[in-house]
Amino acid sequence: MKIYHYTKCNRLDSIFNDGFIATEMKRTLNRAPKFTDNVWFTEKLQYPKTALPLLSMFTETQLMLHVLQKHVHVDLDKIGAIFGSFYRFGFDSTETRFKKWWYSDERVVIREQADWICMESVANKVGDDVRAFWIAEADVLLENFSLEEHVDGGWKTILSNTSLSNLSSKERDVIEKLKEVSYQKCIEFDIPIFEPLPIAA
């Protein structure tokens, strides 16, 4: 089964420069409290409501709106036309670096905490489904991955069966173009540009 890490255009530059998807505490721009330090994935084929960027000009990006009302449409293409496209990295769930969140030791540690119970409740109310979540305990190297972009209401494959350690010239060109677009969006909207992180031993 394929699992996905959903992300935004402005994140691609740092992800590709790092060579991995970093755990959440290393690259967060969100001031919300963190209870874990994992890389998060989902089996769901839709962009998670809990991962939407909060953008004042788009009311549908407000998480509480989705808690209070069902079936609020989020037009990723409309938002992406301004702030940059939405993307998802795909991986095979059978790889040993991934584990199902619901059965993980990490969840056992915090599942009785009131704040975490509330967070999982919100995720379920907005349709993200906690039981569809997967995690990686450590940074996820960009090996054996696919990358898709949300275009015209659906997901278009940009890279498939790709590994940074063994790129073709065509794949390298695609990545360089994505990094440039990402970098320019960071400049345009005054988003911090991260220096590459060292790859963990």
JSON list of C-alpha atoms in Angstrom, two decimals:
[
{"chain": "A", "resi": 1, "resn": "MET", "atom": "CA", "xyz": [0.00, 0.00, 0.00]},
{"chain": "A", "resi": 2, "resn": "LYS", "atom": "CA", "xyz": [1.13, 3.53, -0.73]},
{"chain": "A", "resi": 3, "resn": "ILE", "atom": "CA", "xyz": [1.28, 6.17, 1.98]},
{"chain": "A", "resi": 4, "resn": "TYR", "atom": "CA", "xyz": [1.67, 9.88, 1.40]},
{"chain": "A", "resi": 5, "resn": "HIS", "atom": "CA", "xyz": [3.41, 12.86, 2.96]},
{"chain": "A", "resi": 6, "resn": "TYR", "atom": "CA", "xyz": [1.49, 15.93, 1.83]},
{"chain": "A", "resi": 7, "resn": "THR", "atom": "CA", "xyz": [3.30, 19.24, 1.57]},
{"chain": "A", "resi": 8, "resn": "LYS", "atom": "CA", "xyz": [3.30, 22.71, 0.02]},
{"chain": "A", "resi": 9, "resn": "CYS", "atom": "CA", "xyz": [5.37, 24.27, -2.75]},
{"chain": "A", "resi": 10, "resn": "ASN", "atom": "CA", "xyz": [7.48, 26.38, -0.38]},
{"chain": "A", "resi": 11, "resn": "ARG", "atom": "CA", "xyz": [8.70, 23.25, 1.40]},
{"chain": "A", "resi": 12, "resn": "LEU", "atom": "CA", "xyz": [10.19, 21.53, -1.64]},
{"chain": "A", "resi": 13, "resn": "ASP", "atom": "CA", "xyz": [13.39, 23.55, -1.70]},
{"chain": "A", "resi": 14, "resn": "SER", "atom": "CA", "xyz": [14.40, 22.57, 1.84]},
{"chain": "A", "resi": 15, "resn": "ILE", "atom": "CA", "xyz": [13.26, 18.95, 1.41]},
{"chain": "A", "resi": 16, "resn": "PHE", "atom": "CA", "xyz": [15.34, 18.43, -1.72]},
{"chain": "A", "resi": 17, "resn": "ASN", "atom": "CA", "xyz": [18.31, 20.37, -0.34]},
{"chain": "A", "resi": 18, "resn": "ASP", "atom": "CA", "xyz": [18.24, 18.23, 2.80]},
{"chain": "A", "resi": 19, "resn": "GLY", "atom": "CA", "xyz": [17.77, 15.03, 0.81]},
{"chain": "A", "resi": 20, "resn": "PHE", "atom": "CA", "xyz": [15.10, 13.87, 3.24]},
{"chain": "A", "resi": 21, "resn": "ILE", "atom": "CA", "xyz": [11.77, 14.76, 4.81]},
{"chain": "A", "resi": 22, "resn": "ALA", "atom": "CA", "xyz": [12.71, 15.98, 8.29]},
{"chain": "A", "resi": 23, "resn": "THR", "atom": "CA", "xyz": [10.86, 15.12, 11.47]},
{"chain": "A", "resi": 24, "resn": "GLU", "atom": "CA", "xyz": [8.30, 17.73, 12.40]},
{"chain": "A", "resi": 25, "resn": "MET", "atom": "CA", "xyz": [10.27, 19.59, 15.08]},
{"chain": "A", "resi": 26, "resn": "LYS", "atom": "CA", "xyz": [13.25, 20.25, 12.79]},
{"chain": "A", "resi": 27, "resn": "ARG", "atom": "CA", "xyz": [11.50, 22.17, 10.05]},
{"chain": "A", "resi": 28, "resn": "THR", "atom": "CA", "xyz": [8.30, 23.52, 11.59]},
{"chain": "A", "resi": 29, "resn": "LEU", "atom": "CA", "xyz": [7.07, 27.05, 10.91]},
{"chain": "A", "resi": 30, "resn": "ASN", "atom": "CA", "xyz": [3.96, 26.34, 12.98]},
{"chain": "A", "resi": 31, "resn": "ARG", "atom": "CA", "xyz": [3.90, 27.71, 16.51]},
{"chain": "A", "resi": 32, "resn": "ALA", "atom": "CA", "xyz": [1.34, 25.15, 17.67]},
{"chain": "A", "resi": 33, "resn": "PRO", "atom": "CA", "xyz": [2.60, 22.84, 20.44]},
{"chain": "A", "resi": 34, "resn": "LYS", "atom": "CA", "xyz": [4.24, 19.61, 19.28]},
{"chain": "A", "resi": 35, "resn": "PHE", "atom": "CA", "xyz": [3.63, 16.36, 21.13]},
{"chain": "A", "resi": 36, "resn": "THR", "atom": "CA", "xyz": [5.71, 14.17, 18.84]},
{"chain": "A", "resi": 37, "resn": "ASP", "atom": "CA", "xyz": [8.76, 14.41, 16.59]},
{"chain": "A", "resi": 38, "resn": "ASN", "atom": "CA", "xyz": [7.96, 12.17, 13.65]},
{"chain": "A", "resi": 39, "resn": "VAL", "atom": "CA", "xyz": [7.44, 12.38, 9.91]},
{"chain": "A", "resi": 40, "resn": "TRP", "atom": "CA", "xyz": [3.73, 11.99, 9.25]},
{"chain": "A", "resi": 41, "resn": "PHE", "atom": "CA", "xyz": [1.98, 10.12, 6.43]},
{"chain": "A", "resi": 42, "resn": "THR", "atom": "CA", "xyz": [-1.53, 9.04, 5.60]},
{"chain": "A", "resi": 43, "resn": "GLU", "atom": "CA", "xyz": [-3.24, 6.40, 3.49]},
{"chain": "A", "resi": 44, "resn": "LYS", "atom": "CA", "xyz": [-5.81, 9.00, 2.48]},
{"chain": "A", "resi": 45, "resn": "LEU", "atom": "CA", "xyz": [-5.86, 10.21, -1.11]},
{"chain": "A", "resi": 46, "resn": "GLN", "atom": "CA", "xyz": [-7.03, 13.72, -0.17]},
{"chain": "A", "resi": 47, "resn": "TYR", "atom": "CA", "xyz": [-4.91, 16.52, 1.24]},
{"chain": "A", "resi": 48, "resn": "PRO", "atom": "CA", "xyz": [-5.39, 16.37, 5.04]},
{"chain": "A", "resi": 49, "resn": "LYS", "atom": "CA", "xyz": [-7.44, 19.23, 6.48]},
{"chain": "A", "resi": 50, "resn": "THR", "atom": "CA", "xyz": [-5.15, 19.27, 9.52]},
{"chain": "A", "resi": 51, "resn": "ALA", "atom": "CA", "xyz": [-2.16, 19.95, 7.24]},
{"chain": "A", "resi": 52, "resn": "LEU", "atom": "CA", "xyz": [-3.67, 22.90, 5.37]},
{"chain": "A", "resi": 53, "resn": "PRO", "atom": "CA", "xyz": [-1.77, 26.19, 5.65]},
{"chain": "A", "resi": 54, "resn": "LEU", "atom": "CA", "xyz": [-3.79, 28.88, 7.43]},
{"chain": "A", "resi": 55, "resn": "LEU", "atom": "CA", "xyz": [-4.25, 31.62, 4.83]},
{"chain": "A", "resi": 56, "resn": "SER", "atom": "CA", "xyz": [-6.44, 34.59, 5.77]},
{"chain": "A", "resi": 57, "resn": "MET", "atom": "CA", "xyz": [-7.68, 35.19, 2.22]},
{"chain": "A", "resi": 58, "resn": "PHE", "atom": "CA", "xyz": [-9.05, 31.64, 1.98]},
{"chain": "A", "resi": 59, "resn": "THR", "atom": "CA", "xyz": [-11.61, 30.90, 4.70]},
{"chain": "A", "resi": 60, "resn": "GLU", "atom": "CA", "xyz": [-11.64, 27.22, 3.75]},
{"chain": "A", "resi": 61, "resn": "THR", "atom": "CA", "xyz": [-8.11, 26.85, 5.16]},
{"chain": "A", "resi": 62, "resn": "GLN", "atom": "CA", "xyz": [-9.41, 27.51, 8.69]},
{"chain": "A", "resi": 63, "resn": "LEU", "atom": "CA", "xyz": [-9.45, 24.18, 10.50]},
{"chain": "A", "resi": 64, "resn": "MET", "atom": "CA", "xyz": [-12.26, 25.19, 12.87]},
{"chain": "A", "resi": 65, "resn": "LEU", "atom": "CA", "xyz": [-14.53, 25.81, 9.89]},
{"chain": "A", "resi": 66, "resn": "HIS", "atom": "CA", "xyz": [-14.14, 22.14, 8.95]},
{"chain": "A", "resi": 67, "resn": "VAL", "atom": "CA", "xyz": [-14.83, 21.10, 12.54]},
{"chain": "A", "resi": 68, "resn": "LEU", "atom": "CA", "xyz": [-18.09, 23.07, 12.59]},
{"chain": "A", "resi": 69, "resn": "GLN", "atom": "CA", "xyz": [-19.24, 22.33, 9.04]},
{"chain": "A", "resi": 70, "resn": "LYS", "atom": "CA", "xyz": [-19.02, 19.18, 6.96]},
{"chain": "A", "resi": 71, "resn": "HIS", "atom": "CA", "xyz": [-18.24, 19.07, 3.25]},
{"chain": "A", "resi": 72, "resn": "VAL", "atom": "CA", "xyz": [-16.48, 22.44, 3.04]},
{"chain": "A", "resi": 73, "resn": "HIS", "atom": "CA", "xyz": [-14.72, 22.41, -0.32]},
{"chain": "A", "resi": 74, "resn": "VAL", "atom": "CA", "xyz": [-11.03, 23.28, -0.43]},
{"chain": "A", "resi": 75, "resn": "ASP", "atom": "CA", "xyz": [-9.95, 24.28, -3.93]},
{"chain": "A", "resi": 76, "resn": "LEU", "atom": "CA", "xyz": [-6.27, 23.36, -3.89]},
{"chain": "A", "resi": 77, "resn": "ASP", "atom": "CA", "xyz": [-5.81, 24.60, -7.44]},
{"chain": "A", "resi": 78, "resn": "LYS", "atom": "CA", "xyz": [-7.22, 28.06, -6.60]},
{"chain": "A", "resi": 79, "resn": "ILE", "atom": "CA", "xyz": [-4.98, 28.37, -3.54]},
{"chain": "A", "resi": 80, "resn": "GLY", "atom": "CA", "xyz": [-2.02, 26.87, -5.39]},
{"chain": "A", "resi": 81, "resn": "ALA", "atom": "CA", "xyz": [-2.35, 29.40, -8.21]},
{"chain": "A", "resi": 82, "resn": "ILE", "atom": "CA", "xyz": [-1.29, 32.06, -5.71]},
{"chain": "A", "resi": 83, "resn": "PHE", "atom": "CA", "xyz": [0.86, 30.37, -3.09]},
{"chain": "A", "resi": 84, "resn": "GLY", "atom": "CA", "xyz": [2.29, 27.53, -5.17]},
{"chain": "A", "resi": 85, "resn": "SER", "atom": "CA", "xyz": [1.03, 24.05, -5.89]},
{"chain": "A", "resi": 86, "resn": "PHE", "atom": "CA", "xyz": [0.37, 21.33, -3.37]},
{"chain": "A", "resi": 87, "resn": "TYR", "atom": "CA", "xyz": [2.41, 18.12, -3.54]},
{"chain": "A", "resi": 88, "resn": "ARG", "atom": "CA", "xyz": [2.59, 14.65, -2.06]},
{"chain": "A", "resi": 89, "resn": "PHE", "atom": "CA", "xyz": [5.51, 12.28, -1.64]},
{"chain": "A", "resi": 90, "resn": "GLY", "atom": "CA", "xyz": [4.54, 8.63, -1.91]},
{"chain": "A", "resi": 91, "resn": "PHE", "atom": "CA", "xyz": [6.25, 5.65, -0.29]},
{"chain": "A", "resi": 92, "resn": "ASP", "atom": "CA", "xyz": [5.58, 1.93, 0.11]},
{"chain": "A", "resi": 93, "resn": "SER", "atom": "CA", "xyz": [4.15, 1.27, 3.58]},
{"chain": "A", "resi": 94, "resn": "THR", "atom": "CA", "xyz": [5.85, -2.13, 3.75]},
{"chain": "A", "resi": 95, "resn": "GLU", "atom": "CA", "xyz": [9.26, -0.48, 4.16]},
{"chain": "A", "resi": 96, "resn": "THR", "atom": "CA", "xyz": [10.60, -0.96, 7.69]},
{"chain": "A", "resi": 97, "resn": "ARG", "atom": "CA", "xyz": [11.09, 2.77, 8.22]},
{"chain": "A", "resi": 98, "resn": "PHE", "atom": "CA", "xyz": [7.30, 3.26, 8.42]},
{"chain": "A", "resi": 99, "resn": "LYS", "atom": "CA", "xyz": [4.81, 2.16, 11.05]},
{"chain": "A", "resi": 100, "resn": "LYS", "atom": "CA", "xyz": [1.07, 2.50, 11.56]},
{"chain": "A", "resi": 101, "resn": "TRP", "atom": "CA", "xyz": [0.41, 5.31, 14.04]},
{"chain": "A", "resi": 102, "resn": "TRP", "atom": "CA", "xyz": [-2.61, 3.65, 15.66]},
{"chain": "A", "resi": 103, "resn": "TYR", "atom": "CA", "xyz": [-0.54, 0.68, 16.88]},
{"chain": "A", "resi": 104, "resn": "SER", "atom": "CA", "xyz": [2.72, 2.51, 17.54]},
{"chain": "A", "resi": 105, "resn": "ASP", "atom": "CA", "xyz": [4.57, 2.78, 20.84]},
{"chain": "A", "resi": 106, "resn": "GLU", "atom": "CA", "xyz": [4.67, 6.55, 20.24]},
{"chain": "A", "resi": 107, "resn": "ARG", "atom": "CA", "xyz": [0.88, 6.71, 20.42]},
{"chain": "A", "resi": 108, "resn": "VAL", "atom": "CA", "xyz": [0.75, 4.57, 23.55]},
{"chain": "A", "resi": 109, "resn": "VAL", "atom": "CA", "xyz": [2.87, 7.17, 25.35]},
{"chain": "A", "resi": 110, "resn": "ILE", "atom": "CA", "xyz": [0.55, 10.13, 24.65]},
{"chain": "A", "resi": 111, "resn": "ARG", "atom": "CA", "xyz": [-2.85, 8.67, 23.80]},
{"chain": "A", "resi": 112, "resn": "GLU", "atom": "CA", "xyz": [-4.29, 9.44, 27.28]},
{"chain": "A", "resi": 113, "resn": "GLN", "atom": "CA", "xyz": [-3.13, 13.07, 27.31]},
{"chain": "A", "resi": 114, "resn": "ALA", "atom": "CA", "xyz": [-6.11, 15.43, 27.15]},
{"chain": "A", "resi": 115, "resn": "ASP", "atom": "CA", "xyz": [-4.53, 17.69, 24.54]},
{"chain": "A", "resi": 116, "resn": "TRP", "atom": "CA", "xyz": [-3.68, 14.76, 22.31]},
{"chain": "A", "resi": 117, "resn": "ILE", "atom": "CA", "xyz": [-7.15, 13.25, 22.67]},
{"chain": "A", "resi": 118, "resn": "CYS", "atom": "CA", "xyz": [-8.50, 16.61, 21.49]},
{"chain": "A", "resi": 119, "resn": "MET", "atom": "CA", "xyz": [-6.12, 16.69, 18.50]},
{"chain": "A", "resi": 120, "resn": "GLU", "atom": "CA", "xyz": [-7.10, 13.20, 17.38]},
{"chain": "A", "resi": 121, "resn": "SER", "atom": "CA", "xyz": [-10.77, 14.06, 17.84]},
{"chain": "A", "resi": 122, "resn": "VAL", "atom": "CA", "xyz": [-10.37, 17.12, 15.59]},
{"chain": "A", "resi": 123, "resn": "ALA", "atom": "CA", "xyz": [-8.56, 15.05, 12.94]},
{"chain": "A", "resi": 124, "resn": "ASN", "atom": "CA", "xyz": [-11.43, 12.56, 12.91]},
{"chain": "A", "resi": 125, "resn": "LYS", "atom": "CA", "xyz": [-14.12, 15.26, 12.84]},
{"chain": "A", "resi": 126, "resn": "VAL", "atom": "CA", "xyz": [-12.63, 16.87, 9.73]},
{"chain": "A", "resi": 127, "resn": "GLY", "atom": "CA", "xyz": [-12.30, 13.51, 7.98]},
{"chain": "A", "resi": 128, "resn": "ASP", "atom": "CA", "xyz": [-8.56, 12.94, 8.21]},
{"chain": "A", "resi": 129, "resn": "ASP", "atom": "CA", "xyz": [-9.08, 9.64, 10.11]},
{"chain": "A", "resi": 130, "resn": "VAL", "atom": "CA", "xyz": [-6.40, 8.97, 12.71]},
{"chain": "A", "resi": 131, "resn": "ARG", "atom": "CA", "xyz": [-6.45, 5.27, 11.86]},
{"chain": "A", "resi": 132, "resn": "ALA", "atom": "CA", "xyz": [-5.12, 6.14, 8.39]},
{"chain": "A", "resi": 133, "resn": "PHE", "atom": "CA", "xyz": [-2.01, 7.85, 9.82]},
{"chain": "A", "resi": 134, "resn": "TRP", "atom": "CA", "xyz": [1.50, 6.42, 9.54]},
{"chain": "A", "resi": 135, "resn": "ILE", "atom": "CA", "xyz": [4.77, 7.71, 10.97]},
{"chain": "A", "resi": 136, "resn": "ALA", "atom": "CA", "xyz": [8.52, 7.43, 10.59]},
{"chain": "A", "resi": 137, "resn": "GLU", "atom": "CA", "xyz": [10.57, 7.90, 13.75]},
{"chain": "A", "resi": 138, "resn": "ALA", "atom": "CA", "xyz": [13.51, 9.46, 11.91]},
{"chain": "A", "resi": 139, "resn": "ASP", "atom": "CA", "xyz": [14.12, 11.67, 8.88]},
{"chain": "A", "resi": 140, "resn": "VAL", "atom": "CA", "xyz": [12.91, 9.92, 5.72]},
{"chain": "A", "resi": 141, "resn": "LEU", "atom": "CA", "xyz": [15.58, 9.79, 3.03]},
{"chain": "A", "resi": 142, "resn": "LEU", "atom": "CA", "xyz": [14.32, 10.44, -0.47]},
{"chain": "A", "resi": 143, "resn": "GLU", "atom": "CA", "xyz": [14.84, 6.92, -1.67]},
{"chain": "A", "resi": 144, "resn": "ASN", "atom": "CA", "xyz": [12.21, 4.86, -3.50]},
{"chain": "A", "resi": 145, "resn": "PHE", "atom": "CA", "xyz": [9.67, 7.67, -3.62]},
{"chain": "A", "resi": 146, "resn": "SER", "atom": "CA", "xyz": [7.18, 9.21, -5.99]},
{"chain": "A", "resi": 147, "resn": "LEU", "atom": "CA", "xyz": [6.12, 12.84, -6.20]},
{"chain": "A", "resi": 148, "resn": "GLU", "atom": "CA", "xyz": [2.77, 14.14, -7.40]},
{"chain": "A", "resi": 149, "resn": "GLU", "atom": "CA", "xyz": [1.44, 17.67, -7.92]},
{"chain": "A", "resi": 150, "resn": "HIS", "atom": "CA", "xyz": [-2.19, 18.70, -7.51]},
{"chain": "A", "resi": 151, "resn": "VAL", "atom": "CA", "xyz": [-3.31, 19.96, -10.93]},
{"chain": "A", "resi": 152, "resn": "ASP", "atom": "CA", "xyz": [-6.80, 20.49, -12.39]},
{"chain": "A", "resi": 153, "resn": "GLY", "atom": "CA", "xyz": [-8.57, 18.80, -9.51]},
{"chain": "A", "resi": 154, "resn": "GLY", "atom": "CA", "xyz": [-6.38, 15.71, -9.36]},
{"chain": "A", "resi": 155, "resn": "TRP", "atom": "CA", "xyz": [-2.89, 14.39, -8.68]},
{"chain": "A", "resi": 156, "resn": "LYS", "atom": "CA", "xyz": [-0.38, 14.34, -11.53]},
{"chain": "A", "resi": 157, "resn": "THR", "atom": "CA", "xyz": [2.76, 12.18, -11.23]},
{"chain": "A", "resi": 158, "resn": "ILE", "atom": "CA", "xyz": [6.00, 14.14, -11.61]},
{"chain": "A", "resi": 159, "resn": "LEU", "atom": "CA", "xyz": [8.49, 11.57, -10.36]},
{"chain": "A", "resi": 160, "resn": "SER", "atom": "CA", "xyz": [8.04, 7.83, -9.88]},
{"chain": "A", "resi": 161, "resn": "ASN", "atom": "CA", "xyz": [10.31, 5.11, -8.46]},
{"chain": "A", "resi": 162, "resn": "THR", "atom": "CA", "xyz": [12.89, 7.81, -7.77]},
{"chain": "A", "resi": 163, "resn": "SER", "atom": "CA", "xyz": [15.92, 7.85, -5.46]},
{"chain": "A", "resi": 164, "resn": "LEU", "atom": "CA", "xyz": [18.20, 10.85, -4.93]},
{"chain": "A", "resi": 165, "resn": "SER", "atom": "CA", "xyz": [21.15, 8.48, -4.77]},
{"chain": "A", "resi": 166, "resn": "ASN", "atom": "CA", "xyz": [20.52, 7.36, -8.35]},
{"chain": "A", "resi": 167, "resn": "LEU", "atom": "CA", "xyz": [18.96, 10.19, -10.35]},
{"chain": "A", "resi": 168, "resn": "SER", "atom": "CA", "xyz": [18.73, 10.30, -14.11]},
{"chain": "A", "resi": 169, "resn": "SER", "atom": "CA", "xyz": [19.56, 13.59, -15.79]},
{"chain": "A", "resi": 170, "resn": "LYS", "atom": "CA", "xyz": [15.85, 14.11, -16.51]},
{"chain": "A", "resi": 171, "resn": "GLU", "atom": "CA", "xyz": [14.91, 13.56, -12.86]},
{"chain": "A", "resi": 172, "resn": "ARG", "atom": "CA", "xyz": [17.67, 15.93, -11.76]},
{"chain": "A", "resi": 173, "resn": "ASP", "atom": "CA", "xyz": [16.33, 18.63, -14.10]},
{"chain": "A", "resi": 174, "resn": "VAL", "atom": "CA", "xyz": [12.79, 18.18, -12.76]},
{"chain": "A", "resi": 175, "resn": "ILE", "atom": "CA", "xyz": [14.00, 18.53, -9.17]},
{"chain": "A", "resi": 176, "resn": "GLU", "atom": "CA", "xyz": [16.07, 21.62, -9.94]},
{"chain": "A", "resi": 177, "resn": "LYS", "atom": "CA", "xyz": [13.04, 23.30, -11.52]},
{"chain": "A", "resi": 178, "resn": "LEU", "atom": "CA", "xyz": [10.87, 22.42, -8.51]},
{"chain": "A", "resi": 179, "resn": "LYS", "atom": "CA", "xyz": [13.48, 23.83, -6.13]},
{"chain": "A", "resi": 180, "resn": "GLU", "atom": "CA", "xyz": [13.63, 27.09, -8.07]},
{"chain": "A", "resi": 181, "resn": "VAL", "atom": "CA", "xyz": [9.84, 27.51, -8.05]},
{"chain": "A", "resi": 182, "resn": "SER", "atom": "CA", "xyz": [9.80, 26.72, -4.33]},
{"chain": "A", "resi": 183, "resn": "TYR", "atom": "CA", "xyz": [12.61, 29.17, -3.60]},
{"chain": "A", "resi": 184, "resn": "GLN", "atom": "CA", "xyz": [10.85, 31.95, -5.51]},
{"chain": "A", "resi": 185, "resn": "LYS", "atom": "CA", "xyz": [7.62, 31.38, -3.57]},
{"chain": "A", "resi": 186, "resn": "CYS", "atom": "CA", "xyz": [9.57, 31.69, -0.32]},
{"chain": "A", "resi": 187, "resn": "ILE", "atom": "CA", "xyz": [10.98, 35.01, -1.53]},
{"chain": "A", "resi": 188, "resn": "GLU", "atom": "CA", "xyz": [7.60, 36.26, -2.77]},
{"chain": "A", "resi": 189, "resn": "PHE", "atom": "CA", "xyz": [5.79, 35.56, 0.50]},
{"chain": "A", "resi": 190, "resn": "ASP", "atom": "CA", "xyz": [8.69, 36.22, 2.87]},
{"chain": "A", "resi": 191, "resn": "ILE", "atom": "CA", "xyz": [8.85, 32.61, 4.06]},
{"chain": "A", "resi": 192, "resn": "PRO", "atom": "CA", "xyz": [12.09, 31.57, 5.81]},
{"chain": "A", "resi": 193, "resn": "ILE", "atom": "CA", "xyz": [14.56, 29.78, 3.55]},
{"chain": "A", "resi": 194, "resn": "PHE", "atom": "CA", "xyz": [16.19, 26.98, 5.49]},
{"chain": "A", "resi": 195, "resn": "GLU", "atom": "CA", "xyz": [19.85, 26.06, 5.32]},
{"chain": "A", "resi": 196, "resn": "PRO", "atom": "CA", "xyz": [20.33, 22.33, 4.58]},
{"chain": "A", "resi": 197, "resn": "LEU", "atom": "CA", "xyz": [20.26, 20.05, 7.60]},
{"chain": "A", "resi": 198, "resn": "PRO", "atom": "CA", "xyz": [22.99, 17.43, 8.08]},
{"chain": "A", "resi": 199, "resn": "ILE", "atom": "CA", "xyz": [21.91, 13.91, 7.25]},
{"chain": "A", "resi": 200, "resn": "ALA", "atom": "CA", "xyz": [21.60, 11.93, 10.46]},
{"chain": "A", "resi": 201, "resn": "ALA", "atom": "CA", "xyz": [24.08, 9.09, 10.84]}
]
